[in-house]
Short mmCIF file of C-alpha atoms in Angstrom, two decimals:
data_model
loop_
_atom_site.label_atom_id
_atom_site.label_comp_id
_atom_site.label_asym_id
_atom_site.label_seq_id
_atom_site.Cartn_x
_atom_site.Cartn_y
_atom_site.Cartn_z
CA MET A 23 -0.01 0.03 0.04
CA LYS A 24 1.21 3.45 -0.83
CA GLU A 25 1.33 5.83 1.99
CA LYS A 26 -0.06 9.25 1.34
CA ALA A 27 1.80 12.19 2.67
CA ILE A 28 -0.36 14.24 4.97
CA LYS A 29 0.30 17.92 4.87
CA ILE A 30 -0.30 19.67 8.13
CA LYS A 31 -1.09 23.32 7.73
CA ARG A 32 -0.36 25.41 10.75
CA LYS A 33 -1.87 28.83 11.09
CA ARG A 34 0.71 31.55 11.38
CA CYS A 35 0.56 33.16 14.78
CA ALA A 36 1.58 36.69 15.75
CA SER A 37 5.06 35.64 16.74
CA ASP A 38 5.73 34.29 13.24
CA TRP A 39 4.69 37.56 11.58
CA PHE A 40 6.76 39.49 14.08
CA LEU A 41 9.88 37.42 13.28
CA ASP A 42 9.38 37.81 9.52
CA ILE A 43 9.01 41.59 9.84
CA PHE A 44 12.02 41.76 12.17
CA LYS A 45 14.19 39.76 9.71
CA VAL A 46 13.15 42.01 6.75
CA VAL A 47 13.74 45.19 8.66
CA PHE A 48 17.06 43.97 10.02
CA LEU A 49 18.37 42.86 6.56
CA VAL A 50 17.18 46.16 5.02
CA LEU A 51 19.10 48.12 7.68
CA VAL A 52 22.19 45.98 7.15
CA THR A 53 21.98 46.53 3.41
CA VAL A 54 21.56 50.26 3.79
CA ILE A 55 24.48 50.50 6.26
CA CYS A 56 26.74 48.58 3.90
CA VAL A 57 25.64 50.25 0.61
CA TYR A 58 25.14 53.84 1.71
CA PRO A 59 28.84 54.75 2.15
CA PHE A 60 29.49 53.75 -1.45
CA TRP A 61 26.44 55.63 -2.64
CA ASN A 62 27.54 58.73 -0.71
CA ILE A 63 31.01 58.65 -2.26
CA PHE A 64 29.41 58.26 -5.73
CA VAL A 65 27.06 61.26 -5.02
CA VAL A 66 30.04 63.42 -3.91
CA SER A 67 32.01 62.36 -7.03
CA ILE A 68 29.29 63.47 -9.53
CA ASN A 69 28.69 66.72 -7.67
CA ASP A 70 30.59 69.91 -8.47
CA ALA A 71 33.89 69.72 -6.57
CA THR A 72 33.75 73.30 -5.27
CA ASP A 73 30.12 72.90 -4.14
CA ALA A 74 30.94 69.55 -2.48
CA LEU A 75 33.23 71.34 -0.01
CA ARG A 76 30.19 72.90 1.59
CA GLY A 77 29.12 69.41 2.73
CA GLY A 78 25.53 68.39 3.22
CA LEU A 79 25.52 65.81 0.35
CA TYR A 80 23.67 62.74 1.47
CA PHE A 81 21.49 61.11 -1.18
CA LEU A 82 21.48 63.29 -4.32
CA PRO A 83 23.98 65.77 -5.83
CA ARG A 84 23.18 69.50 -5.64
CA LYS A 85 25.10 70.47 -8.75
CA LEU A 86 25.56 67.58 -11.13
CA SER A 87 28.99 67.63 -12.71
CA LEU A 88 31.26 65.06 -14.32
CA ALA A 89 34.30 67.30 -14.33
CA SER A 90 36.05 65.24 -11.65
CA TYR A 91 35.76 62.09 -13.83
CA LYS A 92 36.96 63.91 -16.88
CA ASP A 93 39.96 65.28 -14.93
CA ILE A 94 40.94 61.89 -13.56
CA LEU A 95 40.39 59.88 -16.73
CA GLY A 96 42.26 62.52 -18.75
CA ARG A 97 45.47 62.10 -16.76
CA ALA A 98 48.13 59.84 -18.37
CA THR A 99 49.37 58.79 -14.95
CA PHE A 100 45.95 57.37 -14.01
CA LEU A 101 45.71 55.26 -17.19
CA HIS A 102 49.36 54.19 -16.79
CA GLY A 103 48.61 53.11 -13.21
CA ILE A 104 45.66 51.05 -14.29
CA LEU A 105 47.79 49.38 -16.98
CA ILE A 106 50.51 48.53 -14.50
CA THR A 107 47.94 47.08 -12.12
CA VAL A 108 46.44 44.91 -14.78
CA LEU A 109 49.79 43.72 -16.02
CA ARG A 110 51.18 42.86 -12.57
CA THR A 111 47.97 40.95 -11.71
CA ALA A 112 47.86 39.11 -15.02
CA ILE A 113 51.58 38.18 -14.91
CA GLY A 114 52.29 37.89 -11.23
CA THR A 115 49.32 35.71 -10.32
CA PRO A 116 50.07 32.67 -12.52
CA LEU A 117 53.79 32.86 -11.85
CA ALA A 118 53.26 33.08 -8.09
CA VAL A 119 50.80 30.20 -8.17
CA LEU A 120 53.22 28.04 -10.19
CA VAL A 121 56.21 28.72 -8.00
CA THR A 122 54.30 28.38 -4.74
CA THR A 123 52.68 25.10 -5.78
CA ALA A 124 56.00 23.70 -7.02
CA LEU A 125 57.66 24.59 -3.68
CA ALA A 126 54.79 23.09 -1.75
CA TYR A 127 55.11 19.87 -3.70
CA VAL A 128 58.88 19.62 -3.09
CA LEU A 129 58.47 20.26 0.67
CA SER A 130 55.64 17.73 0.90
CA ARG A 131 57.87 14.81 -0.26
CA LYS A 132 58.97 12.69 2.67
CA GLU A 133 62.06 11.53 0.78
CA LEU A 134 63.42 15.10 0.58
CA LEU A 135 66.65 15.54 2.47
CA PHE A 136 66.48 18.01 5.43
CA ARG A 137 62.69 18.30 4.83
CA LYS A 138 61.91 19.30 8.42
CA GLN A 139 64.75 21.87 8.55
CA LEU A 140 63.65 23.43 5.28
CA ASN A 141 59.99 23.65 6.44
CA LEU A 142 61.17 25.30 9.65
CA PHE A 143 63.32 27.74 7.65
CA PHE A 144 60.28 28.91 5.62
CA ILE A 145 58.08 29.10 8.72
CA PHE A 146 60.70 31.18 10.44
CA THR A 147 60.39 33.82 7.78
CA MET A 148 56.73 34.25 8.58
CA TYR A 149 57.49 35.60 12.07
CA PHE A 150 60.93 37.21 11.66
CA GLY A 151 62.18 39.56 8.93
CA GLY A 152 65.08 41.84 8.30
CA GLY A 153 62.97 44.96 8.12
CA MET A 154 62.13 47.49 5.49
CA VAL A 155 65.61 49.04 5.08
CA PRO A 156 67.51 45.81 4.43
CA TYR A 157 64.73 44.71 2.08
CA TYR A 158 65.04 47.97 0.19
CA MET A 159 68.82 47.65 0.00
CA VAL A 160 68.54 44.05 -1.31
CA LEU A 161 66.21 45.17 -4.07
CA LYS A 162 68.46 48.09 -4.90
CA SER A 163 71.52 45.85 -5.14
CA LEU A 164 69.61 43.58 -7.46
CA GLY A 165 68.65 46.45 -9.76
CA MET A 166 64.95 46.06 -9.18
CA LEU A 167 64.16 49.67 -8.28
CA ASN A 168 62.19 51.52 -10.91
CA ASN A 169 61.73 48.16 -12.70
CA PHE A 170 58.52 46.27 -13.38
CA ILE A 171 60.00 43.10 -12.05
CA VAL A 172 59.91 44.61 -8.52
CA PHE A 173 56.19 43.85 -8.59
CA ILE A 174 56.65 40.24 -9.68
CA PHE A 175 59.70 38.47 -8.24
CA PRO A 176 59.50 39.57 -4.57
CA ASN A 177 55.93 38.33 -4.48
CA LEU A 178 56.52 34.89 -6.12
CA VAL A 179 56.30 32.94 -2.86
CA SER A 180 53.92 33.38 0.02
CA VAL A 181 54.81 31.03 2.86
CA TYR A 182 51.20 31.03 4.11
CA ASN A 183 49.91 29.96 0.68
CA MET A 184 52.70 27.44 0.39
CA ILE A 185 51.63 25.83 3.67
CA LEU A 186 48.06 25.60 2.44
CA VAL A 187 49.06 23.91 -0.70
CA LYS A 188 51.53 21.62 1.05
CA ASN A 189 48.94 20.41 3.52
CA TYR A 190 46.58 19.80 0.63
CA ILE A 191 49.16 17.74 -1.29
CA GLU A 192 50.07 15.78 1.83
CA GLY A 193 46.40 14.83 2.13
CA MET A 194 46.47 13.01 -1.23
CA PRO A 195 46.94 9.24 -1.19
CA ALA A 196 50.59 8.27 -1.35
CA GLU A 197 49.77 5.34 -3.56
CA ILE A 198 49.03 7.47 -6.58
CA PHE A 199 52.56 8.96 -6.47
CA GLU A 200 54.15 5.54 -5.90
CA SER A 201 52.26 4.02 -8.87
CA ALA A 202 53.33 6.92 -11.09
CA LYS A 203 56.97 6.45 -10.07
CA ILE A 204 56.68 2.68 -10.75
CA ASP A 205 55.39 3.51 -14.29
CA GLY A 206 58.49 5.62 -14.85
CA ALA A 207 57.15 9.13 -14.19
CA ASN A 208 59.63 11.65 -12.90
CA ASP A 209 58.81 14.45 -10.46
CA LEU A 210 58.06 17.00 -13.25
CA THR A 211 55.56 14.58 -14.77
CA VAL A 212 53.94 13.83 -11.43
CA PHE A 213 53.77 17.59 -10.65
CA PHE A 214 52.23 18.74 -13.87
CA LYS A 215 50.06 15.77 -14.76
CA MET A 216 48.91 14.66 -11.30
CA VAL A 217 49.47 17.22 -8.63
CA ILE A 218 48.23 20.29 -10.46
CA PRO A 219 45.04 18.64 -11.82
CA LEU A 220 44.21 17.16 -8.41
CA SER A 221 44.94 20.45 -6.64
CA LYS A 222 42.67 22.70 -8.58
CA PRO A 223 40.54 23.76 -5.54
CA ILE A 224 43.44 24.94 -3.50
CA ILE A 225 45.25 26.41 -6.49
CA MET A 226 42.19 28.52 -7.37
CA THR A 227 42.01 29.63 -3.70
CA ILE A 228 45.62 30.84 -3.58
CA ALA A 229 45.26 32.36 -7.06
CA LEU A 230 42.42 34.49 -5.68
CA PHE A 231 44.52 35.49 -2.72
CA VAL A 232 47.47 36.46 -4.91
CA ALA A 233 45.31 38.29 -7.49
CA ILE A 234 43.68 40.41 -4.80
CA THR A 235 47.01 41.15 -3.23
CA HIS A 236 48.44 42.40 -6.57
CA TRP A 237 45.29 44.32 -7.45
CA ASN A 238 45.19 46.19 -4.12
CA SER A 239 48.85 46.69 -3.62
CA TRP A 240 50.16 50.23 -3.78
CA PHE A 241 52.77 50.47 -1.07
CA ASP A 242 55.48 48.70 -3.07
CA ALA A 243 54.94 51.00 -6.02
CA TYR A 244 55.20 54.02 -3.68
CA LEU A 245 58.51 52.78 -2.24
CA PHE A 246 60.30 51.11 -5.13
CA THR A 247 59.41 53.25 -8.16
CA ASN A 248 60.61 56.78 -8.90
CA ALA A 249 63.33 56.14 -6.30
CA GLN A 250 66.93 57.08 -6.55
CA SER A 251 68.69 53.87 -7.46
#
């Protein structure tokens, strides 16, 4: 015999309506609090710059003007800055992901000599550094100041990202690597044909981290470009 599902309809009481109204009002307030600052900035940006100094702009502009946008977009330095940002993100992200993943794979191999010492060496750099002045002097001695590569090479390896990838690789079954070695695959073959395809989730995660870092970075450009080398 087939059992028929019995739908029990319960009348909504006052507390249910109160909770629904509360949730809607709360989410609307959160949305307004999060969105309004951006809207206010936009309103100020499309208002006449001189008039905006008076303040009092909240929801709509008093004197609509796109002069600020025309001035910014007309500057060669602005367009050049956008180009550099796009290039460093497009070039630096895949290179950093490749180098970080390769380092993580090497440090994840149990047969690596001095594996524990090397892992401790990289972890040490997360907590202790030489400081800004020695870092600047090293980049200067390498001829990286006022050079595009200063945005790429110093950011190739993030120890934090490397640890994430290393832990992910260590979680893979060891048998797949052993079977590949038995079939004659070397480490490069294992890395490119097995590790990378199986590590797509963590690779995409660190790629997002690196891309955001490159896109939002400005301090290194401020320090290492237009400097006396």
